[in-house]
């Protein structure tokens, strides 16, 4: 039997490579002779760099000092490959994990560090950048990034607007860079933006309304942030000739998706599709008997581009049955069965606390993988007997 294990991370508990290891233990417990192909995955959020470096040779990990979301210096990282591809996560420069819970304020947090990270990759020789934009602490539409790239975002008195989402309220004009550092686009670097959501920039399903609260925004702040992003879209359309207002995915990372389109000539792509291509998952699934994927939570939103469903869609197109092992099952998870998954299984054996589930995730994953594999093998034997 040949089994492909292609999961995402279990956020806050296990990285994708650690999930692969745990699931492999369970599969081998059910059938020691199984050929296992482990493929750590990601969908554009945290874990993108690790997933791609685990699947490719010749990568060099680098770190660079950039401006963090609160204005303090942080060390971001990126992987640089011999073919000139660089891979990074915006979360390492402007992520929510860098902001203490009591200091979360998307009206003030900035993406300046993302622009500095892009420039560092270009200066290191990158000709193509893959940037995952999940896990942001920001809602500035990429304004801070643009300033780092040399754009002038000014108010009516030609003063630079202040950092953060609230700074967009003062925006009057955008001037393209005229000298060093210049934009990444001017350096001839292609930027592929790995999105894990399809939200537009503004409105009830936009960046501020949907994701602002988890970054610390109150209802009143959400209204201000949404107005700011609308202002940014209007000014960008007038001064740069780029329409980002209604583009699916422009609202990702607090509007950074749209900002990357306007300021770095970025192309928005489903993160899971970029990773599937980078790790050559199609080739690894060819001829497999079973695919096991997984992630921390499965719900209705998972059907819109999350890792488990992206893997399952590809596997189904190749005739490979796919199981998902998940930490929790939310409302609407059954929609994922229409999108490629054949079955999903919660890994917890019974009622437990969140702390216990996270601490024992590896153990629970291995046990669930063993039982799922045994069930698959029993079904395969039954099918043969029936013939």
PDB file of N, CA and C in Angstrom, residues 279-348:
ATOM      1  N   UNK A 279       5.656  21.877  -4.372  1.00  0.00           N
ATOM      2  CA  UNK A 279       6.083  20.596  -3.780  1.00  0.00           C
ATOM      3  C   UNK A 279       5.825  19.406  -4.700  1.00  0.00           C
ATOM      4  N   UNK A 280       5.286  19.691  -5.911  1.00  0.00           N
ATOM      5  CA  UNK A 280       5.026  18.651  -6.907  1.00  0.00           C
ATOM      6  C   UNK A 280       4.112  17.561  -6.351  1.00  0.00           C
ATOM      7  N   UNK A 281       3.031  18.010  -5.717  1.00  0.00           N
ATOM      8  CA  UNK A 281       2.117  17.056  -5.084  1.00  0.00           C
ATOM      9  C   UNK A 281       1.439  16.152  -6.099  1.00  0.00           C
ATOM     10  N   UNK A 282       1.102  16.683  -7.266  1.00  0.00           N
ATOM     11  CA  UNK A 282       0.445  15.848  -8.279  1.00  0.00           C
ATOM     12  C   UNK A 282       1.289  14.615  -8.602  1.00  0.00           C
ATOM     13  N   UNK A 283       2.580  14.817  -8.820  1.00  0.00           N
ATOM     14  CA  UNK A 283       3.459  13.690  -9.145  1.00  0.00           C
ATOM     15  C   UNK A 283       3.486  12.667  -8.015  1.00  0.00           C
ATOM     16  N   UNK A 284       3.451  13.153  -6.771  1.00  0.00           N
ATOM     17  CA  UNK A 284       3.550  12.255  -5.628  1.00  0.00           C
ATOM     18  C   UNK A 284       2.250  11.494  -5.373  1.00  0.00           C
ATOM     19  N   UNK A 285       1.136  12.064  -5.821  1.00  0.00           N
ATOM     20  CA  UNK A 285      -0.147  11.389  -5.650  1.00  0.00           C
ATOM     21  C   UNK A 285      -0.415  10.334  -6.724  1.00  0.00           C
ATOM     22  N   UNK A 286       0.259  10.460  -7.849  1.00  0.00           N
ATOM     23  CA  UNK A 286       0.038   9.496  -8.935  1.00  0.00           C
ATOM     24  C   UNK A 286       0.315   8.070  -8.438  1.00  0.00           C
ATOM     25  N   UNK A 287      -0.676   7.202  -8.561  1.00  0.00           N
ATOM     26  CA  UNK A 287      -0.522   5.807  -8.189  1.00  0.00           C
ATOM     27  C   UNK A 287      -0.675   5.517  -6.712  1.00  0.00           C
ATOM     28  N   UNK A 288      -1.006   6.529  -5.895  1.00  0.00           N
ATOM     29  CA  UNK A 288      -1.180   6.299  -4.455  1.00  0.00           C
ATOM     30  C   UNK A 288      -2.499   5.577  -4.192  1.00  0.00           C
ATOM     31  N   UNK A 289      -2.537   4.800  -3.119  1.00  0.00           N
ATOM     32  CA  UNK A 289      -3.766   4.122  -2.710  1.00  0.00           C
ATOM     33  C   UNK A 289      -4.632   5.007  -1.817  1.00  0.00           C
ATOM     34  N   UNK A 290      -3.968   5.880  -1.048  1.00  0.00           N
ATOM     35  CA  UNK A 290      -4.690   6.710  -0.079  1.00  0.00           C
ATOM     36  C   UNK A 290      -3.906   7.984   0.168  1.00  0.00           C
ATOM     37  N   UNK A 291      -4.649   9.070   0.368  1.00  0.00           N
ATOM     38  CA  UNK A 291      -4.045  10.341   0.796  1.00  0.00           C
ATOM     39  C   UNK A 291      -4.640  10.720   2.143  1.00  0.00           C
ATOM     40  N   UNK A 292      -3.775  11.086   3.079  1.00  0.00           N
ATOM     41  CA  UNK A 292      -4.227  11.576   4.383  1.00  0.00           C
ATOM     42  C   UNK A 292      -3.757  13.017   4.530  1.00  0.00           C
ATOM     43  N   UNK A 293      -4.705  13.921   4.697  1.00  0.00           N
ATOM     44  CA  UNK A 293      -4.387  15.324   4.929  1.00  0.00           C
ATOM     45  C   UNK A 293      -4.898  15.704   6.311  1.00  0.00           C
ATOM     46  N   UNK A 294      -4.824  16.972   6.657  1.00  0.00           N
ATOM     47  CA  UNK A 294      -5.305  17.384   7.968  1.00  0.00           C
ATOM     48  C   UNK A 294      -4.928  18.812   8.289  1.00  0.00           C
ATOM     49  N   UNK A 295      -5.619  19.374   9.266  1.00  0.00           N
ATOM     50  CA  UNK A 295      -5.314  20.702   9.790  1.00  0.00           C
ATOM     51  C   UNK A 295      -6.041  20.867  11.109  1.00  0.00           C
ATOM     52  N   UNK A 296      -5.756  21.969  11.773  1.00  0.00           N
ATOM     53  CA  UNK A 296      -6.274  22.137  13.125  1.00  0.00           C
ATOM     54  C   UNK A 296      -7.778  22.191  13.223  1.00  0.00           C
ATOM     55  N   UNK A 297      -8.426  22.797  12.221  1.00  0.00           N
ATOM     56  CA  UNK A 297      -9.877  22.954  12.280  1.00  0.00           C
ATOM     57  C   UNK A 297     -10.468  22.788  10.890  1.00  0.00           C
ATOM     58  N   UNK A 298     -11.633  22.187  10.825  1.00  0.00           N
ATOM     59  CA  UNK A 298     -12.344  22.008   9.565  1.00  0.00           C
ATOM     60  C   UNK A 298     -13.754  22.545   9.737  1.00  0.00           C
ATOM     61  N   UNK A 299     -14.161  23.479   8.863  1.00  0.00           N
ATOM     62  CA  UNK A 299     -15.511  24.025   8.913  1.00  0.00           C
ATOM     63  C   UNK A 299     -15.906  24.496   7.514  1.00  0.00           C
ATOM     64  N   UNK A 300     -16.997  25.249   7.432  1.00  0.00           N
ATOM     65  CA  UNK A 300     -17.488  25.669   6.118  1.00  0.00           C
ATOM     66  C   UNK A 300     -16.456  26.498   5.366  1.00  0.00           C
ATOM     67  N   UNK A 301     -15.672  27.322   6.082  1.00  0.00           N
ATOM     68  CA  UNK A 301     -14.672  28.154   5.430  1.00  0.00           C
ATOM     69  C   UNK A 301     -13.557  27.330   4.791  1.00  0.00           C
ATOM     70  N   UNK A 302     -13.354  26.119   5.280  1.00  0.00           N
ATOM     71  CA  UNK A 302     -12.281  25.278   4.746  1.00  0.00           C
ATOM     72  C   UNK A 302     -12.488  24.950   3.275  1.00  0.00           C
ATOM     73  N   UNK A 303     -13.755  25.003   2.825  1.00  0.00           N
ATOM     74  CA  UNK A 303     -14.052  24.667   1.435  1.00  0.00           C
ATOM     75  C   UNK A 303     -13.612  25.752   0.461  1.00  0.00           C
ATOM     76  N   UNK A 304     -13.159  26.903   0.983  1.00  0.00           N
ATOM     77  CA  UNK A 304     -12.803  28.031   0.114  1.00  0.00           C
ATOM     78  C   UNK A 304     -11.300  28.195  -0.049  1.00  0.00           C
ATOM     79  N   UNK A 305     -10.555  27.102  -0.028  1.00  0.00           N
ATOM     80  CA  UNK A 305      -9.141  27.218  -0.346  1.00  0.00           C
ATOM     81  C   UNK A 305      -8.186  26.808   0.746  1.00  0.00           C
ATOM     82  N   UNK A 306      -8.674  26.217   1.831  1.00  0.00           N
ATOM     83  CA  UNK A 306      -7.779  25.754   2.870  1.00  0.00           C
ATOM     84  C   UNK A 306      -7.075  24.469   2.426  1.00  0.00           C
ATOM     85  N   UNK A 307      -6.051  24.098   3.178  1.00  0.00           N
ATOM     86  CA  UNK A 307      -5.165  23.025   2.745  1.00  0.00           C
ATOM     87  C   UNK A 307      -5.882  21.700   2.518  1.00  0.00           C
ATOM     88  N   UNK A 308      -6.667  21.256   3.484  1.00  0.00           N
ATOM     89  CA  UNK A 308      -7.271  19.919   3.389  1.00  0.00           C
ATOM     90  C   UNK A 308      -8.104  19.768   2.130  1.00  0.00           C
ATOM     91  N   UNK A 309      -8.901  20.776   1.815  1.00  0.00           N
ATOM     92  CA  UNK A 309      -9.764  20.687   0.636  1.00  0.00           C
ATOM     93  C   UNK A 309      -8.951  20.836  -0.644  1.00  0.00           C
ATOM     94  N   UNK A 310      -7.953  21.699  -0.650  1.00  0.00           N
ATOM     95  CA  UNK A 310      -7.109  21.825  -1.832  1.00  0.00           C
ATOM     96  C   UNK A 310      -6.409  20.528  -2.177  1.00  0.00           C
ATOM     97  N   UNK A 311      -5.892  19.860  -1.167  1.00  0.00           N
ATOM     98  CA  UNK A 311      -5.257  18.553  -1.380  1.00  0.00           C
ATOM     99  C   UNK A 311      -6.284  17.536  -1.855  1.00  0.00           C
ATOM    100  N   UNK A 312      -7.452  17.533  -1.218  1.00  0.00           N
ATOM    101  CA  UNK A 312      -8.474  16.549  -1.563  1.00  0.00           C
ATOM    102  C   UNK A 312      -8.991  16.720  -2.983  1.00  0.00           C
ATOM    103  N   UNK A 313      -9.136  17.965  -3.430  1.00  0.00           N
ATOM    104  CA  UNK A 313      -9.595  18.197  -4.805  1.00  0.00           C
ATOM    105  C   UNK A 313      -8.628  17.580  -5.817  1.00  0.00           C
ATOM    106  N   UNK A 314      -7.348  17.814  -5.596  1.00  0.00           N
ATOM    107  CA  UNK A 314      -6.352  17.255  -6.508  1.00  0.00           C
ATOM    108  C   UNK A 314      -6.369  15.732  -6.446  1.00  0.00           C
ATOM    109  N   UNK A 315      -6.414  15.193  -5.228  1.00  0.00           N
ATOM    110  CA  UNK A 315      -6.414  13.736  -5.081  1.00  0.00           C
ATOM    111  C   UNK A 315      -7.626  13.112  -5.762  1.00  0.00           C
ATOM    112  N   UNK A 316      -8.797  13.726  -5.609  1.00  0.00           N
ATOM    113  CA  UNK A 316      -9.997  13.172  -6.236  1.00  0.00           C
ATOM    114  C   UNK A 316      -9.867  13.179  -7.754  1.00  0.00           C
ATOM    115  N   UNK A 317      -9.256  14.232  -8.298  1.00  0.00           N
ATOM    116  CA  UNK A 317      -9.095  14.284  -9.760  1.00  0.00           C
ATOM    117  C   UNK A 317      -8.198  13.165 -10.271  1.00  0.00           C
ATOM    118  N   UNK A 318      -7.374  12.620  -9.376  1.00  0.00           N
ATOM    119  CA  UNK A 318      -6.476  11.527  -9.736  1.00  0.00           C
ATOM    120  C   UNK A 318      -7.012  10.167  -9.289  1.00  0.00           C
ATOM    121  N   UNK A 319      -8.217  10.164  -8.724  1.00  0.00           N
ATOM    122  CA  UNK A 319      -8.823   8.917  -8.294  1.00  0.00           C
ATOM    123  C   UNK A 319      -8.273   8.368  -6.991  1.00  0.00           C
ATOM    124  N   UNK A 320      -7.692   9.244  -6.153  1.00  0.00           N
ATOM    125  CA  UNK A 320      -7.102   8.804  -4.887  1.00  0.00           C
ATOM    126  C   UNK A 320      -8.031   9.211  -3.744  1.00  0.00           C
ATOM    127  N   UNK A 321      -8.551   8.262  -2.955  1.00  0.00           N
ATOM    128  CA  UNK A 321      -9.396   8.620  -1.819  1.00  0.00           C
ATOM    129  C   UNK A 321      -8.611   9.392  -0.771  1.00  0.00           C
ATOM    130  N   UNK A 322      -9.307  10.328  -0.096  1.00  0.00           N
ATOM    131  CA  UNK A 322      -8.630  11.232   0.838  1.00  0.00           C
ATOM    132  C   UNK A 322      -9.377  11.335   2.150  1.00  0.00           C
ATOM    133  N   UNK A 323      -8.644  11.130   3.241  1.00  0.00           N
ATOM    134  CA  UNK A 323      -9.160  11.332   4.588  1.00  0.00           C
ATOM    135  C   UNK A 323      -8.494  12.581   5.188  1.00  0.00           C
ATOM    136  N   UNK A 324      -9.235  13.278   6.032  1.00  0.00           N
ATOM    137  CA  UNK A 324      -8.673  14.412   6.771  1.00  0.00           C
ATOM    138  C   UNK A 324      -8.740  14.119   8.265  1.00  0.00           C
ATOM    139  N   UNK A 325      -7.631  14.324   8.951  1.00  0.00           N
ATOM    140  CA  UNK A 325      -7.582  14.239  10.411  1.00  0.00           C
ATOM    141  C   UNK A 325      -7.515  15.664  10.937  1.00  0.00           C
ATOM    142  N   UNK A 326      -8.445  16.026  11.812  1.00  0.00           N
ATOM    143  CA  UNK A 326      -8.564  17.429  12.223  1.00  0.00           C
ATOM    144  C   UNK A 326      -8.689  17.544  13.736  1.00  0.00           C
ATOM    145  N   UNK A 327      -8.224  18.679  14.238  1.00  0.00           N
ATOM    146  CA  UNK A 327      -8.299  18.915  15.668  1.00  0.00           C
ATOM    147  C   UNK A 327      -9.714  19.188  16.130  1.00  0.00           C
ATOM    148  N   UNK A 328     -10.467  19.948  15.339  1.00  0.00           N
ATOM    149  CA  UNK A 328     -11.851  20.242  15.689  1.00  0.00           C
ATOM    150  C   UNK A 328     -12.692  20.336  14.425  1.00  0.00           C
ATOM    151  N   UNK A 329     -13.983  20.055  14.581  1.00  0.00           N
ATOM    152  CA  UNK A 329     -14.922  20.096  13.459  1.00  0.00           C
ATOM    153  C   UNK A 329     -15.945  21.178  13.754  1.00  0.00           C
ATOM    154  N   UNK A 330     -16.014  22.181  12.863  1.00  0.00           N
ATOM    155  CA  UNK A 330     -16.932  23.294  13.060  1.00  0.00           C
ATOM    156  C   UNK A 330     -18.154  23.193  12.176  1.00  0.00           C
ATOM    157  N   UNK A 331     -19.013  24.200  12.281  1.00  0.00           N
ATOM    158  CA  UNK A 331     -20.241  24.232  11.491  1.00  0.00           C
ATOM    159  C   UNK A 331     -19.926  24.225   9.999  1.00  0.00           C
ATOM    160  N   UNK A 332     -20.659  23.425   9.266  1.00  0.00           N
ATOM    161  CA  UNK A 332     -20.528  23.396   7.821  1.00  0.00           C
ATOM    162  C   UNK A 332     -19.396  22.555   7.288  1.00  0.00           C
ATOM    163  N   UNK A 333     -18.749  21.789   8.154  1.00  0.00           N
ATOM    164  CA  UNK A 333     -17.621  20.971   7.699  1.00  0.00           C
ATOM    165  C   UNK A 333     -18.045  19.968   6.634  1.00  0.00           C
ATOM    166  N   UNK A 334     -19.315  19.567   6.663  1.00  0.00           N
ATOM    167  CA  UNK A 334     -19.774  18.569   5.692  1.00  0.00           C
ATOM    168  C   UNK A 334     -19.676  19.080   4.253  1.00  0.00           C
ATOM    169  N   UNK A 335     -19.607  20.402   4.085  1.00  0.00           N
ATOM    170  CA  UNK A 335     -19.452  20.953   2.729  1.00  0.00           C
ATOM    171  C   UNK A 335     -18.147  20.487   2.095  1.00  0.00           C
ATOM    172  N   UNK A 336     -17.169  20.172   2.914  1.00  0.00           N
ATOM    173  CA  UNK A 336     -15.868  19.726   2.402  1.00  0.00           C
ATOM    174  C   UNK A 336     -15.958  18.364   1.725  1.00  0.00           C
ATOM    175  N   UNK A 337     -16.993  17.587   2.067  1.00  0.00           N
ATOM    176  CA  UNK A 337     -17.173  16.281   1.438  1.00  0.00           C
ATOM    177  C   UNK A 337     -17.583  16.427  -0.026  1.00  0.00           C
ATOM    178  N   UNK A 338     -18.178  17.564  -0.356  1.00  0.00           N
ATOM    179  CA  UNK A 338     -18.558  17.825  -1.745  1.00  0.00           C
ATOM    180  C   UNK A 338     -17.383  18.377  -2.549  1.00  0.00           C
ATOM    181  N   UNK A 339     -16.299  18.716  -1.858  1.00  0.00           N
ATOM    182  CA  UNK A 339     -15.165  19.368  -2.505  1.00  0.00           C
ATOM    183  C   UNK A 339     -13.940  18.459  -2.648  1.00  0.00           C
ATOM    184  N   UNK A 340     -14.088  17.182  -2.314  1.00  0.00           N
ATOM    185  CA  UNK A 340     -12.969  16.278  -2.521  1.00  0.00           C
ATOM    186  C   UNK A 340     -12.684  15.321  -1.387  1.00  0.00           C
ATOM    187  N   UNK A 341     -12.989  15.699  -0.167  1.00  0.00           N
ATOM    188  CA  UNK A 341     -12.747  14.799   0.954  1.00  0.00           C
ATOM    189  C   UNK A 341     -13.726  13.625   0.926  1.00  0.00           C
ATOM    190  N   UNK A 342     -13.208  12.441   1.216  1.00  0.00           N
ATOM    191  CA  UNK A 342     -14.073  11.274   1.329  1.00  0.00           C
ATOM    192  C   UNK A 342     -14.566  11.070   2.757  1.00  0.00           C
ATOM    193  N   UNK A 343     -13.784  11.521   3.723  1.00  0.00           N
ATOM    194  CA  UNK A 343     -14.181  11.417   5.124  1.00  0.00           C
ATOM    195  C   UNK A 343     -13.254  12.288   5.959  1.00  0.00           C
ATOM    196  N   UNK A 344     -13.756  12.740   7.109  1.00  0.00           N
ATOM    197  CA  UNK A 344     -12.900  13.463   8.055  1.00  0.00           C
ATOM    198  C   UNK A 344     -13.117  12.887   9.454  1.00  0.00           C
ATOM    199  N   UNK A 345     -12.055  12.932  10.253  1.00  0.00           N
ATOM    200  CA  UNK A 345     -12.068  12.323  11.575  1.00  0.00           C
ATOM    201  C   UNK A 345     -11.474  13.297  12.595  1.00  0.00           C
ATOM    202  N   UNK A 346     -12.165  13.551  13.702  1.00  0.00           N
ATOM    203  CA  UNK A 346     -11.551  14.326  14.783  1.00  0.00           C
ATOM    204  C   UNK A 346     -10.507  13.469  15.478  1.00  0.00           C
ATOM    205  N   UNK A 347      -9.412  14.067  15.867  1.00  0.00           N
ATOM    206  CA  UNK A 347      -8.343  13.261  16.454  1.00  0.00           C
ATOM    207  C   UNK A 347      -8.530  13.016  17.940  1.00  0.00           C
ATOM    208  N   UNK A 348      -9.307  13.849  18.628  1.00  0.00           N
ATOM    209  CA  UNK A 348      -9.464  13.673  20.075  1.00  0.00           C
ATOM    210  C   UNK A 348     -10.346  12.455  20.364  1.00  0.00           C
TER     211      UNK A 348
END
